[in-house]
Short mmCIF file of N, CA and C in Angstrom, two decimals:
data_model
loop_
_atom_site.label_atom_id
_atom_site.label_comp_id
_atom_site.label_asym_id
_atom_site.label_seq_id
_atom_site.Cartn_x
_atom_site.Cartn_y
_atom_site.Cartn_z
N MET A 1 -5.14 -100.54 50.03
CA MET A 1 -6.39 -101.12 49.70
C MET A 1 -7.66 -100.06 49.81
N ARG A 2 -7.53 -99.12 50.68
CA ARG A 2 -8.51 -97.95 50.86
C ARG A 2 -8.54 -97.20 49.58
N ASN A 3 -7.41 -97.01 48.99
CA ASN A 3 -7.20 -96.23 47.76
C ASN A 3 -7.95 -96.88 46.61
N ILE A 4 -7.85 -98.15 46.49
CA ILE A 4 -8.56 -98.88 45.46
C ILE A 4 -10.13 -98.72 45.58
N GLY A 5 -10.61 -98.77 46.84
CA GLY A 5 -11.98 -98.54 47.10
C GLY A 5 -12.61 -97.24 46.64
N ARG A 6 -11.78 -96.15 46.97
CA ARG A 6 -12.01 -94.77 46.66
C ARG A 6 -11.98 -94.65 45.08
N LEU A 7 -10.97 -95.21 44.46
CA LEU A 7 -10.74 -95.11 43.07
C LEU A 7 -12.02 -95.75 42.37
N SER A 8 -12.40 -96.90 42.94
CA SER A 8 -13.70 -97.60 42.34
C SER A 8 -14.90 -96.78 42.38
N ILE A 9 -15.05 -96.09 43.58
CA ILE A 9 -16.28 -95.20 43.73
C ILE A 9 -16.19 -94.11 42.74
N VAL A 10 -15.05 -93.41 42.53
CA VAL A 10 -14.94 -92.23 41.60
C VAL A 10 -15.16 -92.77 40.24
N PHE A 11 -14.63 -93.92 39.89
CA PHE A 11 -14.84 -94.53 38.52
C PHE A 11 -16.33 -94.79 38.22
N VAL A 12 -17.14 -95.36 39.17
CA VAL A 12 -18.52 -95.56 39.05
C VAL A 12 -19.25 -94.25 38.84
N ILE A 13 -18.90 -93.28 39.67
CA ILE A 13 -19.53 -91.98 39.52
C ILE A 13 -19.30 -91.33 38.14
N GLY A 14 -18.07 -91.48 37.69
CA GLY A 14 -17.67 -90.94 36.42
C GLY A 14 -18.40 -91.58 35.20
N VAL A 15 -18.54 -92.87 35.36
CA VAL A 15 -19.23 -93.69 34.29
C VAL A 15 -20.69 -93.31 34.27
N ALA A 16 -21.32 -93.03 35.46
CA ALA A 16 -22.76 -92.81 35.48
C ALA A 16 -22.93 -91.37 34.95
N ALA A 17 -22.02 -90.35 35.20
CA ALA A 17 -22.20 -89.04 34.75
C ALA A 17 -21.99 -88.96 33.19
N PHE A 18 -21.15 -89.88 32.61
CA PHE A 18 -20.91 -89.98 31.19
C PHE A 18 -22.15 -90.57 30.48
N LEU A 19 -22.77 -91.47 31.15
CA LEU A 19 -23.98 -92.15 30.55
C LEU A 19 -25.12 -91.09 30.61
N VAL A 20 -25.23 -90.29 31.60
CA VAL A 20 -26.32 -89.33 31.74
C VAL A 20 -26.09 -88.24 30.56
N ALA A 21 -24.86 -87.85 30.40
CA ALA A 21 -24.44 -86.82 29.38
C ALA A 21 -24.81 -87.36 27.91
N ILE A 22 -24.49 -88.60 27.76
CA ILE A 22 -24.69 -89.25 26.41
C ILE A 22 -26.36 -89.25 26.17
N ALA A 23 -26.93 -89.66 27.18
CA ALA A 23 -28.57 -89.67 27.06
C ALA A 23 -29.07 -88.27 26.78
N ARG A 24 -28.57 -87.29 27.36
CA ARG A 24 -29.15 -85.94 27.20
C ARG A 24 -28.63 -85.34 25.78
N LEU A 25 -27.56 -85.81 25.25
CA LEU A 25 -27.08 -85.32 23.93
C LEU A 25 -27.89 -86.03 22.80
N ASN A 26 -28.43 -87.18 23.15
CA ASN A 26 -29.23 -87.85 22.11
C ASN A 26 -30.62 -87.24 22.07
N ASN A 27 -31.04 -86.50 23.02
CA ASN A 27 -32.48 -85.81 23.03
C ASN A 27 -32.10 -84.33 23.28
N PRO A 28 -31.71 -83.64 22.23
CA PRO A 28 -31.37 -82.08 22.39
C PRO A 28 -32.68 -81.32 22.76
N PRO A 29 -32.52 -80.33 23.68
CA PRO A 29 -33.66 -79.56 23.98
C PRO A 29 -34.17 -78.73 22.74
N PHE A 30 -35.46 -78.56 22.76
CA PHE A 30 -36.07 -77.68 21.74
C PHE A 30 -35.49 -76.31 21.77
N SER A 31 -35.08 -75.85 22.82
CA SER A 31 -34.63 -74.40 22.98
C SER A 31 -33.51 -74.06 22.06
N ALA A 32 -32.86 -74.90 21.39
CA ALA A 32 -31.86 -74.55 20.61
C ALA A 32 -32.25 -73.96 19.26
N CYS A 33 -33.44 -74.27 18.88
CA CYS A 33 -33.90 -73.62 17.51
C CYS A 33 -32.84 -74.02 16.44
N GLN A 34 -32.26 -75.15 16.50
CA GLN A 34 -31.13 -75.44 15.72
C GLN A 34 -31.40 -75.74 14.24
N GLN A 35 -32.47 -76.36 13.90
CA GLN A 35 -32.88 -76.54 12.62
C GLN A 35 -34.13 -75.88 12.22
N ILE A 36 -34.04 -75.02 11.19
CA ILE A 36 -35.09 -74.25 10.72
C ILE A 36 -35.97 -75.01 9.79
N PRO A 37 -37.28 -75.26 10.14
CA PRO A 37 -38.09 -76.03 9.24
C PRO A 37 -38.61 -75.13 8.17
N PRO A 38 -39.29 -75.72 7.16
CA PRO A 38 -39.79 -74.93 6.09
C PRO A 38 -40.84 -73.86 6.59
N SER A 39 -41.11 -72.84 5.87
CA SER A 39 -41.98 -71.80 6.17
C SER A 39 -43.39 -72.21 5.67
N ASP A 40 -44.34 -71.58 6.46
CA ASP A 40 -45.84 -71.85 6.02
C ASP A 40 -46.51 -70.59 6.12
N PRO A 41 -47.04 -70.05 5.04
CA PRO A 41 -47.69 -68.72 5.10
C PRO A 41 -49.04 -68.77 5.88
N SER A 42 -49.56 -69.80 6.28
CA SER A 42 -50.68 -69.83 7.14
C SER A 42 -50.42 -69.38 8.55
N PHE A 43 -49.25 -69.38 8.89
CA PHE A 43 -48.79 -68.96 10.25
C PHE A 43 -48.26 -67.56 10.28
N VAL A 44 -48.64 -66.83 11.31
CA VAL A 44 -48.26 -65.34 11.34
C VAL A 44 -47.67 -65.12 12.78
N ALA A 45 -46.49 -64.53 12.96
CA ALA A 45 -45.99 -64.26 14.22
C ALA A 45 -45.68 -62.75 14.21
N GLN A 46 -46.18 -62.13 15.36
CA GLN A 46 -46.03 -60.67 15.44
C GLN A 46 -45.68 -60.21 16.82
N PHE A 47 -44.75 -59.46 17.02
CA PHE A 47 -44.49 -58.77 18.35
C PHE A 47 -45.51 -57.89 18.72
N VAL A 48 -46.06 -57.92 19.96
CA VAL A 48 -47.00 -56.97 20.42
C VAL A 48 -46.36 -55.63 20.69
N GLN A 49 -45.15 -55.53 21.26
CA GLN A 49 -44.42 -54.30 21.43
C GLN A 49 -43.33 -54.12 20.33
N ASN A 50 -43.11 -52.86 20.14
CA ASN A 50 -41.99 -52.51 19.25
C ASN A 50 -40.65 -52.94 19.92
N PRO A 51 -39.73 -53.63 19.16
CA PRO A 51 -38.52 -54.00 19.83
C PRO A 51 -37.63 -52.82 20.11
N SER A 52 -37.02 -52.89 21.33
CA SER A 52 -36.08 -51.84 21.73
C SER A 52 -34.93 -52.40 22.46
N VAL A 53 -33.85 -51.69 22.44
CA VAL A 53 -32.71 -52.09 23.33
C VAL A 53 -32.99 -52.08 24.74
N ASN A 54 -34.02 -51.30 25.17
CA ASN A 54 -34.20 -51.13 26.51
C ASN A 54 -35.09 -52.24 27.23
N LEU A 55 -35.80 -52.91 26.39
CA LEU A 55 -36.69 -54.01 26.79
C LEU A 55 -36.06 -55.24 26.88
N SER A 56 -36.43 -56.21 27.73
CA SER A 56 -35.80 -57.49 27.77
C SER A 56 -36.84 -58.63 27.68
N ARG A 57 -38.10 -58.35 27.74
CA ARG A 57 -39.17 -59.38 27.48
C ARG A 57 -40.15 -58.92 26.53
N TYR A 58 -40.70 -59.76 25.68
CA TYR A 58 -41.62 -59.44 24.63
C TYR A 58 -42.75 -60.35 24.60
N ASP A 59 -43.93 -59.92 24.15
CA ASP A 59 -45.01 -60.79 23.83
C ASP A 59 -45.10 -60.87 22.31
N LEU A 60 -45.25 -62.17 21.98
CA LEU A 60 -45.30 -62.56 20.53
C LEU A 60 -46.74 -63.23 20.38
N ARG A 61 -47.43 -62.65 19.45
CA ARG A 61 -48.78 -63.26 19.06
C ARG A 61 -48.64 -64.12 17.90
N ILE A 62 -49.16 -65.41 17.90
CA ILE A 62 -48.95 -66.43 17.02
C ILE A 62 -50.31 -66.95 16.47
N ASN A 63 -50.60 -66.86 15.28
CA ASN A 63 -51.87 -67.29 14.64
C ASN A 63 -51.69 -68.30 13.50
N GLU A 64 -52.56 -69.06 13.32
CA GLU A 64 -52.61 -69.97 12.15
C GLU A 64 -53.97 -69.73 11.38
N ASN A 65 -54.03 -69.26 10.15
CA ASN A 65 -55.22 -68.85 9.58
C ASN A 65 -56.18 -68.00 10.37
N GLY A 66 -55.52 -67.04 11.13
CA GLY A 66 -56.34 -66.14 12.02
C GLY A 66 -56.72 -66.60 13.28
N ARG A 67 -56.41 -67.92 13.70
CA ARG A 67 -56.82 -68.48 14.94
C ARG A 67 -55.59 -68.56 15.83
N PRO A 68 -55.71 -68.37 17.18
CA PRO A 68 -54.53 -68.37 18.02
C PRO A 68 -53.92 -69.76 17.95
N VAL A 69 -52.65 -69.91 17.99
CA VAL A 69 -51.91 -71.25 18.07
C VAL A 69 -51.65 -71.44 19.56
N THR A 70 -52.20 -72.57 20.06
CA THR A 70 -52.06 -72.87 21.56
C THR A 70 -51.17 -74.06 21.70
N LYS A 71 -50.56 -74.22 22.90
CA LYS A 71 -49.76 -75.29 23.33
C LYS A 71 -48.70 -75.79 22.37
N ALA A 72 -48.01 -74.80 21.70
CA ALA A 72 -46.94 -75.05 20.84
C ALA A 72 -45.66 -74.83 21.52
N LYS A 73 -44.58 -75.47 20.99
CA LYS A 73 -43.25 -75.17 21.34
C LYS A 73 -42.85 -73.98 20.34
N VAL A 74 -42.30 -72.95 20.93
CA VAL A 74 -41.97 -71.76 20.17
C VAL A 74 -40.62 -71.26 20.58
N CYS A 75 -39.78 -71.00 19.58
CA CYS A 75 -38.49 -70.29 19.90
C CYS A 75 -38.23 -69.24 18.76
N ILE A 76 -37.36 -68.33 19.09
CA ILE A 76 -37.06 -67.31 18.12
C ILE A 76 -35.60 -67.16 17.90
N ARG A 77 -35.18 -67.02 16.73
CA ARG A 77 -33.80 -66.77 16.39
C ARG A 77 -33.78 -65.36 15.72
N ALA A 78 -32.84 -64.51 15.99
CA ALA A 78 -32.74 -63.24 15.45
C ALA A 78 -31.18 -62.90 15.15
N ASP A 79 -30.95 -62.29 13.98
CA ASP A 79 -29.54 -61.94 13.77
C ASP A 79 -29.58 -60.50 13.24
N MET A 80 -28.44 -59.80 13.51
CA MET A 80 -28.36 -58.40 13.10
C MET A 80 -28.37 -58.44 11.67
N GLY A 81 -29.13 -57.48 10.96
CA GLY A 81 -29.21 -57.41 9.62
C GLY A 81 -28.02 -56.64 8.88
N GLY A 82 -28.27 -56.35 7.70
CA GLY A 82 -27.12 -55.71 7.03
C GLY A 82 -26.54 -56.69 6.02
N VAL A 83 -25.60 -56.31 5.24
CA VAL A 83 -24.95 -57.17 4.34
C VAL A 83 -24.26 -58.32 4.96
N GLY A 84 -24.75 -59.50 4.68
CA GLY A 84 -24.14 -60.77 5.32
C GLY A 84 -24.34 -60.89 6.81
N GLY A 85 -25.08 -59.99 7.40
CA GLY A 85 -25.41 -60.12 8.86
C GLY A 85 -24.12 -59.86 9.64
N MET A 86 -24.24 -59.73 10.90
CA MET A 86 -23.13 -59.44 11.79
C MET A 86 -22.83 -60.68 12.64
N SER A 87 -21.77 -61.35 12.46
CA SER A 87 -21.43 -62.46 13.18
C SER A 87 -21.25 -62.19 14.65
N GLY A 88 -21.77 -63.03 15.41
CA GLY A 88 -21.75 -62.84 16.88
C GLY A 88 -22.82 -62.10 17.36
N MET A 89 -23.76 -61.51 16.64
CA MET A 89 -24.89 -60.72 17.08
C MET A 89 -26.18 -61.47 17.10
N GLY A 90 -26.24 -62.73 17.15
CA GLY A 90 -27.45 -63.48 17.06
C GLY A 90 -28.10 -63.82 18.46
N LEU A 91 -29.34 -63.97 18.47
CA LEU A 91 -30.10 -64.19 19.65
C LEU A 91 -30.86 -65.58 19.42
N ASN A 92 -31.14 -66.30 20.42
CA ASN A 92 -31.88 -67.64 20.27
C ASN A 92 -32.54 -67.97 21.63
N GLN A 93 -33.83 -67.85 21.67
CA GLN A 93 -34.59 -67.91 23.01
C GLN A 93 -35.91 -68.71 22.79
N VAL A 94 -36.24 -69.35 23.81
CA VAL A 94 -37.51 -70.03 23.80
C VAL A 94 -38.70 -69.22 24.36
N ALA A 95 -39.75 -69.30 23.79
CA ALA A 95 -41.07 -68.47 24.35
C ALA A 95 -41.87 -69.35 25.05
N VAL A 96 -42.74 -68.75 25.99
CA VAL A 96 -43.52 -69.46 26.91
C VAL A 96 -45.01 -68.96 26.67
N GLU A 97 -45.92 -69.89 26.48
CA GLU A 97 -47.22 -69.47 26.34
C GLU A 97 -47.81 -68.85 27.69
N VAL A 98 -48.38 -67.62 27.55
CA VAL A 98 -49.02 -66.99 28.75
C VAL A 98 -50.49 -66.84 28.62
N SER A 99 -51.01 -67.05 27.43
CA SER A 99 -52.59 -67.07 27.16
C SER A 99 -52.58 -67.71 25.76
N PRO A 100 -53.90 -68.03 25.26
CA PRO A 100 -53.97 -68.62 23.97
C PRO A 100 -53.38 -67.82 22.87
N GLY A 101 -52.45 -68.31 22.14
CA GLY A 101 -51.83 -67.54 21.06
C GLY A 101 -50.83 -66.50 21.39
N LEU A 102 -50.64 -66.27 22.70
CA LEU A 102 -49.74 -65.20 23.26
C LEU A 102 -48.49 -65.87 23.84
N TYR A 103 -47.36 -65.65 23.41
CA TYR A 103 -46.18 -66.20 24.02
C TYR A 103 -45.16 -65.14 24.45
N ASN A 104 -44.61 -65.35 25.66
CA ASN A 104 -43.65 -64.30 26.20
C ASN A 104 -42.17 -64.90 25.94
N VAL A 105 -41.27 -64.16 25.44
CA VAL A 105 -39.93 -64.52 25.13
C VAL A 105 -38.88 -63.42 25.73
N PRO A 106 -37.82 -63.97 26.55
CA PRO A 106 -36.92 -63.07 26.92
C PRO A 106 -35.85 -62.71 25.81
N LEU A 107 -35.71 -61.48 25.46
CA LEU A 107 -34.69 -61.10 24.45
C LEU A 107 -34.09 -59.84 24.84
N ARG A 108 -32.74 -59.83 24.70
CA ARG A 108 -32.06 -58.51 25.00
C ARG A 108 -31.31 -58.21 23.63
N PHE A 109 -31.78 -57.24 23.00
CA PHE A 109 -31.05 -56.82 21.72
C PHE A 109 -29.90 -55.91 22.12
N PRO A 110 -28.62 -56.27 21.70
CA PRO A 110 -27.47 -55.50 22.17
C PRO A 110 -27.38 -54.18 21.41
N MET A 111 -28.08 -53.98 20.30
CA MET A 111 -27.92 -52.78 19.57
C MET A 111 -29.15 -52.56 18.61
N GLY A 112 -29.44 -51.33 18.41
CA GLY A 112 -30.54 -51.04 17.57
C GLY A 112 -30.30 -51.24 16.07
N GLY A 113 -31.32 -51.25 15.32
CA GLY A 113 -31.20 -51.35 13.88
C GLY A 113 -32.10 -52.57 13.30
N ALA A 114 -31.69 -52.88 11.99
CA ALA A 114 -32.48 -53.94 11.47
C ALA A 114 -32.04 -55.27 11.82
N TRP A 115 -32.96 -56.17 12.28
CA TRP A 115 -32.73 -57.48 12.68
C TRP A 115 -33.51 -58.51 11.85
N GLN A 116 -33.03 -59.56 11.51
CA GLN A 116 -33.74 -60.54 10.65
C GLN A 116 -34.00 -61.75 11.57
N GLY A 117 -35.23 -62.09 11.77
CA GLY A 117 -35.60 -63.07 12.73
C GLY A 117 -36.30 -64.19 12.07
N THR A 118 -36.38 -65.30 12.76
CA THR A 118 -37.23 -66.49 12.41
C THR A 118 -37.87 -67.00 13.76
N VAL A 119 -39.23 -67.18 13.66
CA VAL A 119 -39.85 -67.71 14.82
C VAL A 119 -40.18 -69.13 14.38
N VAL A 120 -39.66 -70.19 15.18
CA VAL A 120 -39.96 -71.56 14.92
C VAL A 120 -41.13 -71.91 15.81
N ILE A 121 -42.10 -72.53 15.20
CA ILE A 121 -43.35 -72.95 15.85
C ILE A 121 -43.54 -74.44 15.63
N GLU A 122 -43.71 -75.21 16.74
CA GLU A 122 -43.95 -76.55 16.65
C GLU A 122 -45.32 -76.96 17.30
N PRO A 123 -46.39 -76.80 16.65
CA PRO A 123 -47.72 -77.07 17.27
C PRO A 123 -47.73 -78.59 17.66
N GLN A 124 -48.66 -78.88 18.57
CA GLN A 124 -48.90 -80.13 19.05
C GLN A 124 -49.24 -81.04 17.86
N ASP A 125 -48.54 -82.23 17.85
CA ASP A 125 -48.88 -83.24 16.81
C ASP A 125 -48.82 -82.74 15.37
N GLN A 126 -47.92 -81.65 15.16
CA GLN A 126 -47.74 -81.23 13.76
C GLN A 126 -46.15 -81.04 13.57
N GLN A 127 -45.72 -81.08 12.24
CA GLN A 127 -44.47 -80.62 11.91
C GLN A 127 -44.15 -79.21 12.31
N GLY A 128 -42.87 -78.85 12.66
CA GLY A 128 -42.54 -77.52 12.90
C GLY A 128 -42.64 -76.70 11.67
N VAL A 129 -42.83 -75.35 11.73
CA VAL A 129 -42.82 -74.42 10.69
C VAL A 129 -42.05 -73.15 11.10
N ALA A 130 -41.62 -72.45 10.16
CA ALA A 130 -40.71 -71.19 10.40
C ALA A 130 -41.40 -70.07 9.79
N VAL A 131 -41.42 -68.98 10.62
CA VAL A 131 -42.16 -67.74 10.18
C VAL A 131 -41.04 -66.69 10.23
N PRO A 132 -40.60 -66.15 9.09
CA PRO A 132 -39.63 -65.17 8.97
C PRO A 132 -40.26 -63.83 9.51
N ILE A 133 -39.43 -63.07 10.23
CA ILE A 133 -39.93 -61.70 10.69
C ILE A 133 -38.74 -60.72 10.53
N GLN A 134 -39.09 -59.53 10.31
CA GLN A 134 -38.11 -58.43 10.15
C GLN A 134 -38.38 -57.52 11.33
N LEU A 135 -37.25 -57.10 12.11
CA LEU A 135 -37.47 -56.39 13.26
C LEU A 135 -36.58 -55.03 13.09
N ASP A 136 -37.21 -53.92 13.41
CA ASP A 136 -36.46 -52.62 13.43
C ASP A 136 -36.43 -52.18 14.95
N VAL A 137 -35.26 -52.54 15.50
CA VAL A 137 -34.93 -52.43 17.11
C VAL A 137 -34.67 -50.90 17.26
N ALA A 138 -35.46 -50.33 18.09
CA ALA A 138 -35.22 -48.97 18.42
C ALA A 138 -34.12 -48.77 19.51
N VAL A 139 -33.42 -47.63 19.55
CA VAL A 139 -32.40 -47.34 20.51
C VAL A 139 -32.80 -46.70 21.69
N GLN A 140 -34.05 -46.09 21.86
CA GLN A 140 -34.61 -45.25 22.79
C GLN A 140 -33.99 -45.47 24.14
#
């Protein structure tokens, strides 16, 4: 009889965990940068520092028509360049606003060279936009 009680408790905990997992999957986090929205030339994203394999955090300045973009959700995707890109060499990180229009993002480039990136910007109360960027990562 005690085994049935324990089994019932395990069953209830399992069902609760399953329901929590389903709820989270229905609301995926922004951090995934999974869908790339259309680009908008009024937005500009630019790294403050030159990318290097030695750095692991970067400041990213984001403007719309020359004005700082504030309180936006921002993430960056970057893939190793070259013909067809290099499978398995992609990066995907969320940036955090540190001052108006300036976002900090942790990135660790595993190798130098040409990288093709996309900054996804989702301003408050607006549709997301994509800003393509080209990176020349130094090996220093």
